Amino acid sequence: MTEEFLKPLEEKTLAEKLFLVRFKVDSASHLILDKEVCWECGERACLSVCPTEVYKWEEGKKEITVSYEGCLECGTCRIACSEGAIDWRNPRGGFGVSLRFG
Ligand code: SF4
Ligand code: SF4
């Protein structure tokens, strides 16, 4: 792992970059979807833009699940959702992401 760790950021794989991030997970989600809007949404851009695959379509439940625990707080999904269906908030103080060695 040491060699991977010392590589410049632009040469790191996504998995190596994610290793640098520390998650302090809150008990409540900071990402709330309007399920009715999502149900009607034809685009579902949130499923493809998130770098950590927070959103997943559950065929059995016919809804999107939100694994907010892995959110990098980049805000991409909020912009990509043309329906404005994501109530996107910053995690509460003391929770969310930080860099391990930053
Ligand atoms: S893009 Fe927006 S409206 Fe569509 S499924 Fe995702 S969160 Fe819901
Ligand atoms: S803010 Fe970024 S990491 Fe978090 S759910 Fe949205 S796209 Fe994924």
JSON list of C-alpha atoms and ligand atoms in Angstrom, two decimals:
[
{"chain": "A", "resi": 1, "resn": "MET", "atom": "CA", "xyz": [0.00, 0.00, 0.00]},
{"chain": "A", "resi": 2, "resn": "THR", "atom": "CA", "xyz": [2.90, 2.41, 0.67]},
{"chain": "A", "resi": 3, "resn": "GLU", "atom": "CA", "xyz": [3.82, 2.85, -3.01]},
{"chain": "A", "resi": 4, "resn": "GLU", "atom": "CA", "xyz": [0.22, 3.56, -3.95]},
{"chain": "A", "resi": 5, "resn": "PHE", "atom": "CA", "xyz": [0.01, 5.98, -1.07]},
{"chain": "A", "resi": 6, "resn": "LEU", "atom": "CA", "xyz": [3.03, 8.00, -2.24]},
{"chain": "A", "resi": 7, "resn": "LYS", "atom": "CA", "xyz": [1.86, 8.34, -5.85]},
{"chain": "A", "resi": 8, "resn": "PRO", "atom": "CA", "xyz": [0.81, 11.84, -6.98]},
{"chain": "A", "resi": 9, "resn": "LEU", "atom": "CA", "xyz": [-2.94, 12.38, -6.77]},
{"chain": "A", "resi": 10, "resn": "GLU", "atom": "CA", "xyz": [-3.40, 12.46, -10.57]},
{"chain": "A", "resi": 11, "resn": "GLU", "atom": "CA", "xyz": [-1.88, 8.96, -10.83]},
{"chain": "A", "resi": 12, "resn": "LYS", "atom": "CA", "xyz": [-4.03, 7.42, -8.10]},
{"chain": "A", "resi": 13, "resn": "THR", "atom": "CA", "xyz": [-6.99, 5.20, -8.91]},
{"chain": "A", "resi": 14, "resn": "LEU", "atom": "CA", "xyz": [-10.43, 6.14, -7.61]},
{"chain": "A", "resi": 15, "resn": "ALA", "atom": "CA", "xyz": [-10.12, 3.47, -4.89]},
{"chain": "A", "resi": 16, "resn": "GLU", "atom": "CA", "xyz": [-6.76, 4.91, -3.79]},
{"chain": "A", "resi": 17, "resn": "LYS", "atom": "CA", "xyz": [-8.22, 8.41, -3.67]},
{"chain": "A", "resi": 18, "resn": "LEU", "atom": "CA", "xyz": [-11.21, 7.24, -1.66]},
{"chain": "A", "resi": 19, "resn": "PHE", "atom": "CA", "xyz": [-8.84, 5.67, 0.86]},
{"chain": "A", "resi": 20, "resn": "LEU", "atom": "CA", "xyz": [-7.72, 9.21, 1.71]},
{"chain": "A", "resi": 21, "resn": "VAL", "atom": "CA", "xyz": [-11.21, 10.21, 2.79]},
{"chain": "A", "resi": 22, "resn": "ARG", "atom": "CA", "xyz": [-12.53, 9.65, 6.29]},
{"chain": "A", "resi": 23, "resn": "PHE", "atom": "CA", "xyz": [-16.29, 9.39, 6.83]},
{"chain": "A", "resi": 24, "resn": "LYS", "atom": "CA", "xyz": [-17.94, 10.26, 10.12]},
{"chain": "A", "resi": 25, "resn": "VAL", "atom": "CA", "xyz": [-21.47, 9.05, 9.54]},
{"chain": "A", "resi": 26, "resn": "ASP", "atom": "CA", "xyz": [-24.45, 10.75, 11.14]},
{"chain": "A", "resi": 27, "resn": "SER", "atom": "CA", "xyz": [-27.50, 8.71, 12.14]},
{"chain": "A", "resi": 28, "resn": "ALA", "atom": "CA", "xyz": [-29.74, 10.69, 9.78]},
{"chain": "A", "resi": 29, "resn": "SER", "atom": "CA", "xyz": [-29.30, 11.24, 6.06]},
{"chain": "A", "resi": 30, "resn": "HIS", "atom": "CA", "xyz": [-28.34, 14.67, 4.74]},
{"chain": "A", "resi": 31, "resn": "LEU", "atom": "CA", "xyz": [-29.78, 13.65, 1.33]},
{"chain": "A", "resi": 32, "resn": "ILE", "atom": "CA", "xyz": [-33.56, 13.35, 1.07]},
{"chain": "A", "resi": 33, "resn": "LEU", "atom": "CA", "xyz": [-35.27, 12.47, -2.21]},
{"chain": "A", "resi": 34, "resn": "ASP", "atom": "CA", "xyz": [-38.78, 13.37, -3.23]},
{"chain": "A", "resi": 35, "resn": "LYS", "atom": "CA", "xyz": [-39.81, 9.79, -4.02]},
{"chain": "A", "resi": 36, "resn": "GLU", "atom": "CA", "xyz": [-42.86, 10.75, -6.04]},
{"chain": "A", "resi": 37, "resn": "VAL", "atom": "CA", "xyz": [-40.80, 12.95, -8.34]},
{"chain": "A", "resi": 38, "resn": "CYS", "atom": "CA", "xyz": [-38.15, 10.23, -8.65]},
{"chain": "A", "resi": 39, "resn": "TRP", "atom": "CA", "xyz": [-40.79, 7.71, -9.55]},
{"chain": "A", "resi": 40, "resn": "GLU", "atom": "CA", "xyz": [-41.82, 9.84, -12.54]},
{"chain": "A", "resi": 41, "resn": "CYS", "atom": "CA", "xyz": [-38.27, 10.79, -13.53]},
{"chain": "A", "resi": 42, "resn": "GLY", "atom": "CA", "xyz": [-37.22, 9.43, -16.90]},
{"chain": "A", "resi": 43, "resn": "GLU", "atom": "CA", "xyz": [-33.62, 10.57, -16.70]},
{"chain": "A", "resi": 44, "resn": "ARG", "atom": "CA", "xyz": [-32.44, 9.40, -13.27]},
{"chain": "A", "resi": 45, "resn": "ALA", "atom": "CA", "xyz": [-29.14, 11.20, -13.73]},
{"chain": "A", "resi": 46, "resn": "CYS", "atom": "CA", "xyz": [-28.36, 10.70, -10.03]},
{"chain": "A", "resi": 47, "resn": "LEU", "atom": "CA", "xyz": [-27.70, 7.02, -10.71]},
{"chain": "A", "resi": 48, "resn": "SER", "atom": "CA", "xyz": [-24.83, 7.72, -13.05]},
{"chain": "A", "resi": 49, "resn": "VAL", "atom": "CA", "xyz": [-23.19, 10.93, -11.82]},
{"chain": "A", "resi": 50, "resn": "CYS", "atom": "CA", "xyz": [-22.34, 9.98, -8.25]},
{"chain": "A", "resi": 51, "resn": "PRO", "atom": "CA", "xyz": [-18.68, 8.89, -7.97]},
{"chain": "A", "resi": 52, "resn": "THR", "atom": "CA", "xyz": [-19.42, 6.65, -4.99]},
{"chain": "A", "resi": 53, "resn": "GLU", "atom": "CA", "xyz": [-22.73, 5.22, -6.24]},
{"chain": "A", "resi": 54, "resn": "VAL", "atom": "CA", "xyz": [-24.80, 6.56, -3.37]},
{"chain": "A", "resi": 55, "resn": "TYR", "atom": "CA", "xyz": [-28.02, 6.21, -5.39]},
{"chain": "A", "resi": 56, "resn": "LYS", "atom": "CA", "xyz": [-29.26, 2.83, -6.57]},
{"chain": "A", "resi": 57, "resn": "TRP", "atom": "CA", "xyz": [-32.50, 1.87, -8.26]},
{"chain": "A", "resi": 58, "resn": "GLU", "atom": "CA", "xyz": [-34.17, -0.96, -6.34]},
{"chain": "A", "resi": 59, "resn": "GLU", "atom": "CA", "xyz": [-36.23, -2.84, -8.88]},
{"chain": "A", "resi": 60, "resn": "GLY", "atom": "CA", "xyz": [-38.10, -4.81, -6.20]},
{"chain": "A", "resi": 61, "resn": "LYS", "atom": "CA", "xyz": [-39.17, -1.70, -4.28]},
{"chain": "A", "resi": 62, "resn": "LYS", "atom": "CA", "xyz": [-39.41, 0.47, -7.40]},
{"chain": "A", "resi": 63, "resn": "GLU", "atom": "CA", "xyz": [-37.54, 3.25, -5.68]},
{"chain": "A", "resi": 64, "resn": "ILE", "atom": "CA", "xyz": [-34.10, 4.74, -5.29]},
{"chain": "A", "resi": 65, "resn": "THR", "atom": "CA", "xyz": [-32.14, 3.91, -2.18]},
{"chain": "A", "resi": 66, "resn": "VAL", "atom": "CA", "xyz": [-29.72, 6.46, -0.78]},
{"chain": "A", "resi": 67, "resn": "SER", "atom": "CA", "xyz": [-26.53, 5.20, 0.85]},
{"chain": "A", "resi": 68, "resn": "TYR", "atom": "CA", "xyz": [-25.69, 8.62, 2.24]},
{"chain": "A", "resi": 69, "resn": "GLU", "atom": "CA", "xyz": [-22.90, 7.13, 4.35]},
{"chain": "A", "resi": 70, "resn": "GLY", "atom": "CA", "xyz": [-20.62, 7.13, 1.29]},
{"chain": "A", "resi": 71, "resn": "CYS", "atom": "CA", "xyz": [-21.38, 10.67, 0.14]},
{"chain": "A", "resi": 72, "resn": "LEU", "atom": "CA", "xyz": [-18.33, 12.78, -0.70]},
{"chain": "A", "resi": 73, "resn": "GLU", "atom": "CA", "xyz": [-20.34, 16.02, -0.45]},
{"chain": "A", "resi": 74, "resn": "CYS", "atom": "CA", "xyz": [-19.32, 17.03, -3.98]},
{"chain": "A", "resi": 75, "resn": "GLY", "atom": "CA", "xyz": [-22.80, 18.35, -4.82]},
{"chain": "A", "resi": 76, "resn": "THR", "atom": "CA", "xyz": [-22.86, 16.84, -8.32]},
{"chain": "A", "resi": 77, "resn": "CYS", "atom": "CA", "xyz": [-26.19, 15.05, -7.86]},
{"chain": "A", "resi": 78, "resn": "ARG", "atom": "CA", "xyz": [-27.88, 18.24, -6.74]},
{"chain": "A", "resi": 79, "resn": "ILE", "atom": "CA", "xyz": [-26.90, 19.94, -10.00]},
{"chain": "A", "resi": 80, "resn": "ALA", "atom": "CA", "xyz": [-27.54, 16.89, -12.18]},
{"chain": "A", "resi": 81, "resn": "CYS", "atom": "CA", "xyz": [-31.10, 16.39, -10.93]},
{"chain": "A", "resi": 82, "resn": "SER", "atom": "CA", "xyz": [-33.10, 18.53, -13.33]},
{"chain": "A", "resi": 83, "resn": "GLU", "atom": "CA", "xyz": [-36.22, 18.06, -11.19]},
{"chain": "A", "resi": 84, "resn": "GLY", "atom": "CA", "xyz": [-34.77, 19.56, -8.03]},
{"chain": "A", "resi": 85, "resn": "ALA", "atom": "CA", "xyz": [-35.87, 16.46, -6.17]},
{"chain": "A", "resi": 86, "resn": "ILE", "atom": "CA", "xyz": [-32.88, 16.22, -3.86]},
{"chain": "A", "resi": 87, "resn": "ASP", "atom": "CA", "xyz": [-33.10, 18.04, -0.55]},
{"chain": "A", "resi": 88, "resn": "TRP", "atom": "CA", "xyz": [-29.32, 18.35, -0.22]},
{"chain": "A", "resi": 89, "resn": "ARG", "atom": "CA", "xyz": [-27.92, 19.63, 3.05]},
{"chain": "A", "resi": 90, "resn": "ASN", "atom": "CA", "xyz": [-24.47, 19.71, 4.51]},
{"chain": "A", "resi": 91, "resn": "PRO", "atom": "CA", "xyz": [-24.03, 17.07, 7.20]},
{"chain": "A", "resi": 92, "resn": "ARG", "atom": "CA", "xyz": [-24.40, 18.33, 10.76]},
{"chain": "A", "resi": 93, "resn": "GLY", "atom": "CA", "xyz": [-21.32, 19.79, 12.41]},
{"chain": "A", "resi": 94, "resn": "GLY", "atom": "CA", "xyz": [-18.77, 17.13, 13.26]},
{"chain": "A", "resi": 95, "resn": "PHE", "atom": "CA", "xyz": [-20.14, 14.69, 10.68]},
{"chain": "A", "resi": 96, "resn": "GLY", "atom": "CA", "xyz": [-19.36, 14.04, 7.03]},
{"chain": "A", "resi": 97, "resn": "VAL", "atom": "CA", "xyz": [-16.10, 13.76, 5.17]},
{"chain": "A", "resi": 98, "resn": "SER", "atom": "CA", "xyz": [-12.60, 14.87, 6.03]},
{"chain": "A", "resi": 99, "resn": "LEU", "atom": "CA", "xyz": [-9.20, 14.00, 4.62]},
{"chain": "A", "resi": 100, "resn": "ARG", "atom": "CA", "xyz": [-7.14, 11.45, 6.52]},
{"chain": "A", "resi": 101, "resn": "PHE", "atom": "CA", "xyz": [-3.87, 13.25, 5.98]},
{"chain": "A", "resi": 102, "resn": "GLY", "atom": "CA", "xyz": [-5.09, 16.71, 5.00]},
{"chain": "B", "resi": 1, "resn": "SF4", "atom": "S1", "xyz": [-32.41, 12.63, -11.15]},
{"chain": "B", "resi": 1, "resn": "SF4", "atom": "FE1", "xyz": [-33.52, 13.65, -9.48]},
{"chain": "B", "resi": 1, "resn": "SF4", "atom": "S2", "xyz": [-35.73, 13.26, -9.86]},
{"chain": "B", "resi": 1, "resn": "SF4", "atom": "FE2", "xyz": [-34.52, 11.85, -11.13]},
{"chain": "B", "resi": 1, "resn": "SF4", "atom": "S3", "xyz": [-34.42, 9.98, -9.92]},
{"chain": "B", "resi": 1, "resn": "SF4", "atom": "FE3", "xyz": [-32.56, 11.16, -9.46]},
{"chain": "B", "resi": 1, "resn": "SF4", "atom": "S4", "xyz": [-33.06, 12.42, -7.68]},
{"chain": "B", "resi": 1, "resn": "SF4", "atom": "FE4", "xyz": [-34.99, 11.64, -8.51]},
{"chain": "B", "resi": 2, "resn": "SF4", "atom": "S1", "xyz": [-22.96, 14.94, -3.28]},
{"chain": "B", "resi": 2, "resn": "SF4", "atom": "FE1", "xyz": [-21.58, 13.80, -4.69]},
{"chain": "B", "resi": 2, "resn": "SF4", "atom": "S2", "xyz": [-20.92, 12.02, -3.54]},
{"chain": "B", "resi": 2, "resn": "SF4", "atom": "FE2", "xyz": [-22.71, 12.86, -2.47]},
{"chain": "B", "resi": 2, "resn": "SF4", "atom": "S3", "xyz": [-24.44, 11.74, -3.29]},
{"chain": "B", "resi": 2, "resn": "SF4", "atom": "FE3", "xyz": [-24.23, 13.59, -4.53]},
{"chain": "B", "resi": 2, "resn": "SF4", "atom": "S4", "xyz": [-22.93, 13.02, -6.28]},
{"chain": "B", "resi": 2, "resn": "SF4", "atom": "FE4", "xyz": [-22.73, 11.41, -4.71]}
]
